[in-house]
Amino acid sequence: MKVRTGIEVSSQSDIGCVRQNNEDSFGYWEPDDDRQFLRKGRLAVVADGMGGYEGGQEASRLAVETLVASYRDFPGDDPQQALIEALQSAHEHIRQYSFAHPELRGMGTTCTAAAIVRVGNGAAQYDALYYVHVGDTRLYLIRDRQIHRVTRDHSYVGRLVESGLITPEQAETHPQRNILTAALGTNPDLVMDSPGQPEPLRADDVLVICSDGLWGQVRDSEILEAVEDKSAEEAGRELIELARERGGPDNITVEILRLH
């Protein structure tokens, strides 16, 4: 995995303490070509598959591979449009795969992809965050010793929180918190979140993308604490260990990107 200077990247995944296989997938990509790097920047993806032993594994793998390839090959100069079309391609690829393999019918996956691209000219240049998201993998932005969740969960419980029927604290222990309202590859129509404008990033910002195997066991404040004073690799290891100590009922995946 090639990583240019200016960022520290760690991608880690663990099977957890209960599951027999890992249905999470992740990817990190940046172009080898310098001119393409200026257009495409860096891409990080986490997907959490579902649909049985093999189906979930295949769905998350296809999501990451298709999304990275589609983003890489997108001909235009708009990173957000590249992400949107890449997620749509992944969705359609998974659906076609499930039709071709009836034993995997019902396969699907969550997916969160973030691109960091340098924008502006001369002294006015800065890194900008673009993303697409479906399901309940999460993207966090850590800045000035505060953690902010960028994505919202496409879940039954997420809807209850947005409607004001339960609090975010109640959602964390709700018995139906794993019921998704959107995923890649399941329904014909794809529901995704995609921001209208990129988020300007600053030096020392940290992005965390993780599956619910992590955030379901580890509080946001603990993610913040782990990331604060450690390398990305050490922070990732500590967070996975914490989720395992609390039972590790699901696969645990975390990508950490720290800007310098």
Short mmCIF file of N, CA and C in Angstrom, two decimals, residues 15-180:
data_model
loop_
_atom_site.label_atom_id
_atom_site.label_comp_id
_atom_site.label_asym_id
_atom_site.label_seq_id
_atom_site.Cartn_x
_atom_site.Cartn_y
_atom_site.Cartn_z
N ILE A 15 -11.61 -10.49 13.52
CA ILE A 15 -12.80 -11.33 13.42
C ILE A 15 -13.72 -11.19 14.63
N GLY A 16 -13.17 -10.67 15.75
CA GLY A 16 -13.95 -10.58 16.98
C GLY A 16 -13.90 -11.89 17.75
N CYS A 17 -14.78 -12.03 18.73
CA CYS A 17 -14.71 -13.18 19.64
C CYS A 17 -15.80 -14.22 19.42
N VAL A 18 -16.74 -13.94 18.51
CA VAL A 18 -17.90 -14.82 18.35
C VAL A 18 -18.03 -15.37 16.94
N ARG A 19 -17.82 -14.55 15.94
CA ARG A 19 -18.05 -14.94 14.54
C ARG A 19 -17.02 -15.97 14.07
N GLN A 20 -17.45 -16.77 13.08
CA GLN A 20 -16.57 -17.79 12.51
C GLN A 20 -15.75 -17.25 11.33
N ASN A 21 -16.20 -16.13 10.76
CA ASN A 21 -15.47 -15.55 9.63
C ASN A 21 -15.63 -14.04 9.67
N ASN A 22 -14.82 -13.35 8.90
CA ASN A 22 -14.84 -11.89 8.90
C ASN A 22 -15.60 -11.39 7.66
N GLU A 23 -16.76 -10.78 7.87
CA GLU A 23 -17.58 -10.28 6.77
C GLU A 23 -17.32 -8.79 6.50
N ASP A 24 -16.36 -8.21 7.21
CA ASP A 24 -15.95 -6.82 6.94
C ASP A 24 -14.87 -6.81 5.86
N SER A 25 -14.83 -5.73 5.09
CA SER A 25 -13.73 -5.49 4.14
C SER A 25 -13.33 -4.03 4.23
N PHE A 26 -12.09 -3.74 3.85
CA PHE A 26 -11.64 -2.35 3.84
C PHE A 26 -10.66 -2.16 2.69
N GLY A 27 -10.44 -0.90 2.32
CA GLY A 27 -9.48 -0.60 1.27
C GLY A 27 -8.93 0.80 1.43
N TYR A 28 -7.69 0.98 0.96
CA TYR A 28 -7.10 2.32 0.88
C TYR A 28 -6.40 2.41 -0.46
N TRP A 29 -6.59 3.54 -1.16
CA TRP A 29 -5.99 3.68 -2.49
C TRP A 29 -5.58 5.13 -2.72
N GLU A 30 -4.43 5.30 -3.34
CA GLU A 30 -4.06 6.59 -3.91
C GLU A 30 -3.27 6.32 -5.18
N PRO A 31 -3.38 7.20 -6.19
CA PRO A 31 -2.74 6.92 -7.48
C PRO A 31 -1.21 6.98 -7.39
N ASP A 32 -0.56 6.19 -8.24
CA ASP A 32 0.90 6.28 -8.35
C ASP A 32 1.31 7.54 -9.11
N ASP A 33 0.48 7.93 -10.08
CA ASP A 33 0.79 9.07 -10.94
C ASP A 33 0.51 10.39 -10.21
N ASP A 34 1.48 11.30 -10.20
CA ASP A 34 1.33 12.56 -9.44
C ASP A 34 0.20 13.42 -9.97
N ARG A 35 0.03 13.46 -11.28
CA ARG A 35 -1.03 14.30 -11.85
C ARG A 35 -2.41 13.74 -11.49
N GLN A 36 -2.52 12.41 -11.53
CA GLN A 36 -3.79 11.80 -11.15
C GLN A 36 -4.05 12.00 -9.65
N PHE A 37 -2.97 11.98 -8.86
CA PHE A 37 -3.12 12.19 -7.42
C PHE A 37 -3.74 13.55 -7.13
N LEU A 38 -3.36 14.57 -7.90
CA LEU A 38 -3.92 15.90 -7.70
C LEU A 38 -5.43 15.90 -7.96
N ARG A 39 -5.88 15.04 -8.87
CA ARG A 39 -7.31 14.97 -9.20
C ARG A 39 -8.08 14.07 -8.25
N LYS A 40 -7.47 12.95 -7.87
CA LYS A 40 -8.21 11.91 -7.15
C LYS A 40 -7.91 11.88 -5.64
N GLY A 41 -6.72 12.35 -5.24
CA GLY A 41 -6.38 12.34 -3.82
C GLY A 41 -6.25 10.94 -3.25
N ARG A 42 -6.78 10.77 -2.06
CA ARG A 42 -6.69 9.49 -1.33
C ARG A 42 -8.10 8.97 -1.05
N LEU A 43 -8.27 7.66 -1.09
CA LEU A 43 -9.58 7.05 -0.90
C LEU A 43 -9.50 5.96 0.17
N ALA A 44 -10.42 6.01 1.13
CA ALA A 44 -10.50 4.97 2.17
C ALA A 44 -11.93 4.45 2.23
N VAL A 45 -12.08 3.13 2.36
CA VAL A 45 -13.40 2.49 2.31
C VAL A 45 -13.50 1.43 3.40
N VAL A 46 -14.66 1.37 4.06
CA VAL A 46 -14.98 0.26 4.97
C VAL A 46 -16.37 -0.25 4.62
N ALA A 47 -16.53 -1.58 4.54
CA ALA A 47 -17.82 -2.21 4.25
C ALA A 47 -18.04 -3.36 5.23
N ASP A 48 -19.28 -3.52 5.65
CA ASP A 48 -19.66 -4.56 6.62
C ASP A 48 -20.77 -5.39 5.99
N GLY A 49 -20.42 -6.61 5.56
CA GLY A 49 -21.34 -7.44 4.79
C GLY A 49 -22.36 -8.17 5.64
N MET A 50 -23.43 -8.60 4.97
CA MET A 50 -24.47 -9.39 5.65
C MET A 50 -25.08 -10.34 4.63
N GLY A 51 -25.74 -11.35 5.13
CA GLY A 51 -26.39 -12.30 4.23
C GLY A 51 -25.80 -13.69 4.34
N GLY A 52 -25.42 -14.05 5.54
CA GLY A 52 -24.92 -15.41 5.74
C GLY A 52 -23.43 -15.52 5.54
N TYR A 53 -22.92 -16.67 5.88
CA TYR A 53 -21.48 -16.94 5.93
C TYR A 53 -20.73 -16.40 4.73
N GLU A 54 -21.15 -16.84 3.53
CA GLU A 54 -20.40 -16.47 2.32
C GLU A 54 -20.91 -15.16 1.72
N GLY A 55 -22.23 -14.94 1.80
CA GLY A 55 -22.84 -13.78 1.16
C GLY A 55 -22.29 -12.47 1.68
N GLY A 56 -22.17 -12.34 3.00
CA GLY A 56 -21.69 -11.09 3.58
C GLY A 56 -20.25 -10.81 3.19
N GLN A 57 -19.45 -11.86 3.22
CA GLN A 57 -18.03 -11.73 2.86
C GLN A 57 -17.87 -11.28 1.41
N GLU A 58 -18.64 -11.90 0.53
CA GLU A 58 -18.57 -11.56 -0.90
C GLU A 58 -19.09 -10.14 -1.15
N ALA A 59 -20.18 -9.79 -0.48
CA ALA A 59 -20.78 -8.46 -0.70
C ALA A 59 -19.82 -7.34 -0.30
N SER A 60 -19.18 -7.49 0.86
CA SER A 60 -18.28 -6.42 1.32
C SER A 60 -17.02 -6.36 0.44
N ARG A 61 -16.52 -7.53 0.03
CA ARG A 61 -15.34 -7.56 -0.85
C ARG A 61 -15.66 -6.89 -2.19
N LEU A 62 -16.80 -7.26 -2.78
CA LEU A 62 -17.21 -6.67 -4.06
C LEU A 62 -17.40 -5.16 -3.93
N ALA A 63 -17.97 -4.72 -2.81
CA ALA A 63 -18.21 -3.29 -2.61
C ALA A 63 -16.90 -2.52 -2.64
N VAL A 64 -15.91 -2.99 -1.88
CA VAL A 64 -14.63 -2.28 -1.79
C VAL A 64 -13.91 -2.32 -3.13
N GLU A 65 -13.82 -3.50 -3.73
CA GLU A 65 -13.08 -3.63 -5.00
C GLU A 65 -13.73 -2.80 -6.11
N THR A 66 -15.06 -2.86 -6.22
CA THR A 66 -15.76 -2.14 -7.29
C THR A 66 -15.67 -0.64 -7.07
N LEU A 67 -15.84 -0.21 -5.81
CA LEU A 67 -15.81 1.21 -5.52
C LEU A 67 -14.44 1.82 -5.82
N VAL A 68 -13.39 1.13 -5.40
CA VAL A 68 -12.04 1.64 -5.65
C VAL A 68 -11.76 1.72 -7.15
N ALA A 69 -12.11 0.65 -7.88
CA ALA A 69 -11.84 0.62 -9.33
C ALA A 69 -12.65 1.69 -10.06
N SER A 70 -13.91 1.86 -9.68
CA SER A 70 -14.76 2.84 -10.34
C SER A 70 -14.30 4.26 -10.04
N TYR A 71 -13.92 4.53 -8.80
CA TYR A 71 -13.40 5.86 -8.43
C TYR A 71 -12.11 6.15 -9.20
N ARG A 72 -11.25 5.14 -9.25
CA ARG A 72 -9.96 5.29 -9.95
C ARG A 72 -10.17 5.64 -11.42
N ASP A 73 -11.15 4.99 -12.07
CA ASP A 73 -11.33 5.13 -13.52
C ASP A 73 -12.31 6.24 -13.91
N PHE A 74 -12.89 6.93 -12.94
CA PHE A 74 -13.85 8.00 -13.26
C PHE A 74 -13.16 9.08 -14.09
N PRO A 75 -13.74 9.47 -15.24
CA PRO A 75 -13.02 10.36 -16.16
C PRO A 75 -13.04 11.84 -15.76
N GLY A 76 -14.01 12.26 -14.97
CA GLY A 76 -14.15 13.69 -14.67
C GLY A 76 -13.27 14.17 -13.54
N ASP A 77 -13.47 15.42 -13.16
CA ASP A 77 -12.64 16.05 -12.11
C ASP A 77 -13.42 16.34 -10.84
N ASP A 78 -14.62 15.78 -10.69
CA ASP A 78 -15.43 16.03 -9.50
C ASP A 78 -15.37 14.81 -8.58
N PRO A 79 -14.61 14.88 -7.48
CA PRO A 79 -14.47 13.71 -6.60
C PRO A 79 -15.80 13.23 -6.03
N GLN A 80 -16.71 14.17 -5.73
CA GLN A 80 -18.00 13.74 -5.15
C GLN A 80 -18.81 12.94 -6.16
N GLN A 81 -18.85 13.40 -7.40
CA GLN A 81 -19.56 12.66 -8.43
C GLN A 81 -18.90 11.31 -8.68
N ALA A 82 -17.57 11.28 -8.60
CA ALA A 82 -16.85 10.01 -8.77
C ALA A 82 -17.26 9.02 -7.68
N LEU A 83 -17.39 9.49 -6.44
CA LEU A 83 -17.80 8.62 -5.33
C LEU A 83 -19.23 8.13 -5.50
N ILE A 84 -20.12 9.03 -5.91
CA ILE A 84 -21.53 8.67 -6.09
C ILE A 84 -21.66 7.57 -7.15
N GLU A 85 -20.98 7.76 -8.28
CA GLU A 85 -21.08 6.77 -9.36
C GLU A 85 -20.39 5.46 -8.97
N ALA A 86 -19.33 5.56 -8.18
CA ALA A 86 -18.63 4.35 -7.72
C ALA A 86 -19.51 3.54 -6.78
N LEU A 87 -20.23 4.21 -5.89
CA LEU A 87 -21.12 3.50 -4.96
C LEU A 87 -22.27 2.86 -5.72
N GLN A 88 -22.80 3.58 -6.72
CA GLN A 88 -23.87 3.03 -7.55
C GLN A 88 -23.37 1.78 -8.31
N SER A 89 -22.16 1.83 -8.83
CA SER A 89 -21.57 0.68 -9.52
C SER A 89 -21.44 -0.52 -8.59
N ALA A 90 -20.99 -0.26 -7.36
CA ALA A 90 -20.84 -1.33 -6.38
C ALA A 90 -22.20 -1.96 -6.07
N HIS A 91 -23.21 -1.12 -5.91
CA HIS A 91 -24.57 -1.59 -5.63
C HIS A 91 -25.06 -2.52 -6.74
N GLU A 92 -24.88 -2.08 -7.98
CA GLU A 92 -25.35 -2.87 -9.11
C GLU A 92 -24.54 -4.16 -9.28
N HIS A 93 -23.25 -4.08 -9.01
CA HIS A 93 -22.40 -5.27 -9.12
C HIS A 93 -22.84 -6.34 -8.13
N ILE A 94 -23.12 -5.93 -6.90
CA ILE A 94 -23.55 -6.89 -5.87
C ILE A 94 -24.90 -7.51 -6.24
N ARG A 95 -25.82 -6.69 -6.75
CA ARG A 95 -27.13 -7.23 -7.16
C ARG A 95 -26.98 -8.25 -8.29
N GLN A 96 -26.16 -7.92 -9.28
CA GLN A 96 -25.94 -8.86 -10.39
C GLN A 96 -25.31 -10.16 -9.88
N TYR A 97 -24.38 -10.03 -8.95
CA TYR A 97 -23.69 -11.21 -8.41
C TYR A 97 -24.69 -12.11 -7.67
N SER A 98 -25.61 -11.49 -6.92
CA SER A 98 -26.58 -12.29 -6.15
C SER A 98 -27.57 -12.99 -7.09
N PHE A 99 -27.91 -12.35 -8.23
CA PHE A 99 -28.79 -13.00 -9.21
C PHE A 99 -28.08 -14.19 -9.85
N ALA A 100 -26.77 -14.04 -10.08
CA ALA A 100 -25.98 -15.12 -10.71
C ALA A 100 -25.70 -16.25 -9.73
N HIS A 101 -25.78 -15.97 -8.42
CA HIS A 101 -25.53 -16.98 -7.40
C HIS A 101 -26.73 -17.03 -6.45
N PRO A 102 -27.77 -17.76 -6.83
CA PRO A 102 -29.02 -17.76 -6.04
C PRO A 102 -28.83 -18.15 -4.57
N GLU A 103 -27.80 -18.95 -4.31
CA GLU A 103 -27.56 -19.36 -2.91
C GLU A 103 -27.12 -18.17 -2.04
N LEU A 104 -26.72 -17.06 -2.70
CA LEU A 104 -26.30 -15.87 -1.96
C LEU A 104 -27.37 -14.77 -1.99
N ARG A 105 -28.57 -15.13 -2.45
CA ARG A 105 -29.66 -14.15 -2.52
C ARG A 105 -29.87 -13.53 -1.13
N GLY A 106 -30.02 -12.23 -1.09
CA GLY A 106 -30.15 -11.55 0.21
C GLY A 106 -28.84 -10.95 0.69
N MET A 107 -27.75 -11.19 -0.05
CA MET A 107 -26.47 -10.62 0.34
C MET A 107 -26.51 -9.10 0.19
N GLY A 108 -25.80 -8.41 1.04
CA GLY A 108 -25.73 -6.95 0.97
C GLY A 108 -24.61 -6.47 1.89
N THR A 109 -24.40 -5.17 1.89
CA THR A 109 -23.32 -4.64 2.74
C THR A 109 -23.54 -3.16 3.03
N THR A 110 -23.10 -2.73 4.18
CA THR A 110 -22.97 -1.30 4.43
C THR A 110 -21.71 -0.82 3.71
N CYS A 111 -21.56 0.47 3.54
CA CYS A 111 -20.33 0.98 2.92
C CYS A 111 -20.17 2.47 3.22
N THR A 112 -19.00 2.83 3.68
CA THR A 112 -18.65 4.24 3.87
C THR A 112 -17.30 4.47 3.19
N ALA A 113 -17.27 5.45 2.28
CA ALA A 113 -16.05 5.76 1.54
C ALA A 113 -15.76 7.25 1.67
N ALA A 114 -14.51 7.57 1.97
CA ALA A 114 -14.09 8.96 2.13
C ALA A 114 -12.90 9.24 1.23
N ALA A 115 -12.95 10.36 0.53
CA ALA A 115 -11.83 10.81 -0.30
C ALA A 115 -11.29 12.12 0.25
N ILE A 116 -9.97 12.22 0.31
CA ILE A 116 -9.30 13.46 0.73
C ILE A 116 -8.57 14.00 -0.49
N VAL A 117 -9.01 15.17 -0.97
CA VAL A 117 -8.47 15.72 -2.21
C VAL A 117 -8.03 17.17 -1.97
N ARG A 118 -6.86 17.53 -2.47
CA ARG A 118 -6.35 18.89 -2.36
C ARG A 118 -7.10 19.79 -3.35
N VAL A 119 -7.66 20.89 -2.85
CA VAL A 119 -8.40 21.82 -3.71
C VAL A 119 -7.84 23.22 -3.57
N GLY A 120 -8.23 24.12 -4.47
CA GLY A 120 -7.76 25.50 -4.43
C GLY A 120 -6.45 25.67 -5.16
N ASN A 121 -5.94 26.90 -5.18
CA ASN A 121 -4.71 27.21 -5.89
C ASN A 121 -3.73 27.98 -5.00
N GLY A 122 -2.43 27.75 -5.25
CA GLY A 122 -1.40 28.53 -4.58
C GLY A 122 -1.50 28.44 -3.07
N ALA A 123 -1.43 29.61 -2.42
CA ALA A 123 -1.47 29.67 -0.96
C ALA A 123 -2.85 29.32 -0.41
N ALA A 124 -3.87 29.32 -1.27
CA ALA A 124 -5.24 29.04 -0.83
C ALA A 124 -5.59 27.55 -0.92
N GLN A 125 -4.59 26.71 -1.09
CA GLN A 125 -4.85 25.27 -1.18
C GLN A 125 -5.17 24.68 0.18
N TYR A 126 -6.07 23.69 0.19
CA TYR A 126 -6.36 22.95 1.42
C TYR A 126 -6.89 21.57 1.04
N ASP A 127 -6.82 20.64 2.00
CA ASP A 127 -7.40 19.31 1.80
C ASP A 127 -8.89 19.37 2.08
N ALA A 128 -9.68 18.66 1.26
CA ALA A 128 -11.13 18.64 1.44
C ALA A 128 -11.61 17.19 1.56
N LEU A 129 -12.64 16.99 2.39
CA LEU A 129 -13.22 15.68 2.61
C LEU A 129 -14.49 15.53 1.78
N TYR A 130 -14.52 14.49 0.95
CA TYR A 130 -15.71 14.08 0.21
C TYR A 130 -16.08 12.68 0.72
N TYR A 131 -17.37 12.36 0.74
CA TYR A 131 -17.72 11.00 1.19
C TYR A 131 -19.05 10.55 0.60
N VAL A 132 -19.27 9.25 0.59
CA VAL A 132 -20.58 8.64 0.35
C VAL A 132 -20.77 7.58 1.43
N HIS A 133 -22.05 7.29 1.72
CA HIS A 133 -22.32 6.44 2.87
C HIS A 133 -23.68 5.76 2.72
N VAL A 134 -23.72 4.47 3.06
CA VAL A 134 -24.99 3.75 3.17
C VAL A 134 -24.85 2.71 4.28
N GLY A 135 -25.88 2.61 5.13
CA GLY A 135 -25.85 1.62 6.21
C GLY A 135 -25.42 2.22 7.53
N ASP A 136 -24.72 1.41 8.34
CA ASP A 136 -24.34 1.89 9.67
C ASP A 136 -22.85 1.77 9.97
N THR A 137 -22.01 1.62 8.93
CA THR A 137 -20.60 1.92 9.16
C THR A 137 -20.54 3.44 9.41
N ARG A 138 -19.52 3.90 10.11
CA ARG A 138 -19.51 5.32 10.50
C ARG A 138 -18.20 6.01 10.09
N LEU A 139 -18.35 7.30 9.79
CA LEU A 139 -17.21 8.18 9.55
C LEU A 139 -17.22 9.26 10.63
N TYR A 140 -16.11 9.37 11.34
CA TYR A 140 -15.93 10.39 12.37
C TYR A 140 -14.83 11.37 11.95
N LEU A 141 -14.99 12.61 12.36
CA LEU A 141 -13.94 13.62 12.22
C LEU A 141 -13.52 14.06 13.62
N ILE A 142 -12.23 13.93 13.91
CA ILE A 142 -11.69 14.37 15.21
C ILE A 142 -10.84 15.62 14.98
N ARG A 143 -11.20 16.69 15.70
CA ARG A 143 -10.52 17.98 15.53
C ARG A 143 -10.56 18.74 16.87
N ASP A 144 -9.44 19.32 17.23
CA ASP A 144 -9.36 20.14 18.45
C ASP A 144 -9.92 19.40 19.66
N ARG A 145 -9.52 18.14 19.79
CA ARG A 145 -9.91 17.31 20.94
C ARG A 145 -11.42 17.12 21.07
N GLN A 146 -12.09 17.15 19.92
CA GLN A 146 -13.52 16.85 19.89
C GLN A 146 -13.79 15.86 18.77
N ILE A 147 -14.80 14.99 18.99
CA ILE A 147 -15.15 14.00 17.98
C ILE A 147 -16.54 14.31 17.45
N HIS A 148 -16.65 14.30 16.11
CA HIS A 148 -17.92 14.63 15.46
C HIS A 148 -18.25 13.49 14.50
N ARG A 149 -19.47 12.94 14.62
CA ARG A 149 -19.88 11.90 13.70
C ARG A 149 -20.39 12.54 12.42
N VAL A 150 -19.73 12.25 11.30
CA VAL A 150 -20.07 12.87 10.02
C VAL A 150 -21.29 12.19 9.40
N THR A 151 -21.36 10.86 9.50
CA THR A 151 -22.45 10.10 8.88
C THR A 151 -23.57 9.84 9.87
N ARG A 152 -24.74 9.51 9.32
CA ARG A 152 -25.85 9.08 10.18
C ARG A 152 -26.15 7.62 9.86
N ASP A 153 -26.63 6.88 10.84
CA ASP A 153 -26.91 5.46 10.63
C ASP A 153 -28.22 5.30 9.86
N HIS A 154 -28.17 4.51 8.78
CA HIS A 154 -29.38 4.13 8.07
C HIS A 154 -29.93 2.88 8.76
N SER A 155 -30.60 3.10 9.87
CA SER A 155 -31.10 1.98 10.66
C SER A 155 -32.45 2.36 11.26
N TYR A 156 -33.17 1.33 11.69
CA TYR A 156 -34.47 1.54 12.33
C TYR A 156 -34.31 2.43 13.56
N VAL A 157 -33.29 2.14 14.36
CA VAL A 157 -33.05 2.92 15.57
C VAL A 157 -32.59 4.33 15.23
N GLY A 158 -31.80 4.47 14.16
CA GLY A 158 -31.40 5.79 13.70
C GLY A 158 -32.61 6.67 13.38
N ARG A 159 -33.62 6.06 12.76
CA ARG A 159 -34.86 6.79 12.46
C ARG A 159 -35.56 7.22 13.74
N LEU A 160 -35.58 6.33 14.73
CA LEU A 160 -36.23 6.67 16.01
C LEU A 160 -35.54 7.87 16.66
N VAL A 161 -34.20 7.89 16.58
CA VAL A 161 -33.44 9.02 17.15
C VAL A 161 -33.76 10.30 16.39
N GLU A 162 -33.74 10.22 15.05
CA GLU A 162 -34.01 11.42 14.24
C GLU A 162 -35.43 11.94 14.45
N SER A 163 -36.36 11.03 14.78
CA SER A 163 -37.75 11.44 15.03
C SER A 163 -37.94 11.96 16.45
N GLY A 164 -36.91 11.84 17.30
CA GLY A 164 -37.01 12.30 18.68
C GLY A 164 -37.73 11.33 19.60
N LEU A 165 -37.96 10.09 19.11
CA LEU A 165 -38.69 9.11 19.92
C LEU A 165 -37.80 8.45 20.98
N ILE A 166 -36.51 8.35 20.70
CA ILE A 166 -35.55 7.86 21.70
C ILE A 166 -34.31 8.74 21.64
N THR A 167 -33.51 8.67 22.68
CA THR A 167 -32.27 9.46 22.72
C THR A 167 -31.13 8.67 22.09
N PRO A 168 -30.04 9.35 21.68
CA PRO A 168 -28.87 8.62 21.18
C PRO A 168 -28.34 7.62 22.19
N GLU A 169 -28.43 7.95 23.48
CA GLU A 169 -27.96 7.03 24.53
C GLU A 169 -28.82 5.76 24.57
N GLN A 170 -30.15 5.93 24.43
CA GLN A 170 -31.04 4.76 24.41
C GLN A 170 -30.79 3.90 23.16
N ALA A 171 -30.42 4.57 22.07
CA ALA A 171 -30.18 3.85 20.81
C ALA A 171 -29.03 2.86 20.94
N GLU A 172 -28.02 3.22 21.77
CA GLU A 172 -26.82 2.39 21.87
C GLU A 172 -27.12 1.00 22.43
N THR A 173 -28.19 0.86 23.22
CA THR A 173 -28.51 -0.44 23.81
C THR A 173 -29.85 -0.98 23.32
N HIS A 174 -30.44 -0.33 22.31
CA HIS A 174 -31.75 -0.75 21.81
C HIS A 174 -31.65 -2.14 21.20
N PRO A 175 -32.62 -3.04 21.53
CA PRO A 175 -32.52 -4.42 21.02
C PRO A 175 -32.60 -4.53 19.50
N GLN A 176 -33.14 -3.51 18.82
CA GLN A 176 -33.27 -3.59 17.36
C GLN A 176 -32.28 -2.68 16.64
N ARG A 177 -31.16 -2.38 17.29
CA ARG A 177 -30.23 -1.41 16.70
C ARG A 177 -29.50 -1.95 15.47
N ASN A 178 -29.58 -3.25 15.22
CA ASN A 178 -28.89 -3.83 14.06
C ASN A 178 -29.75 -3.90 12.81
N ILE A 179 -31.01 -3.45 12.89
CA ILE A 179 -31.89 -3.51 11.72
C ILE A 179 -31.59 -2.32 10.81
N LEU A 180 -31.11 -2.61 9.60
CA LEU A 180 -30.74 -1.55 8.65
C LEU A 180 -31.95 -1.15 7.81
#
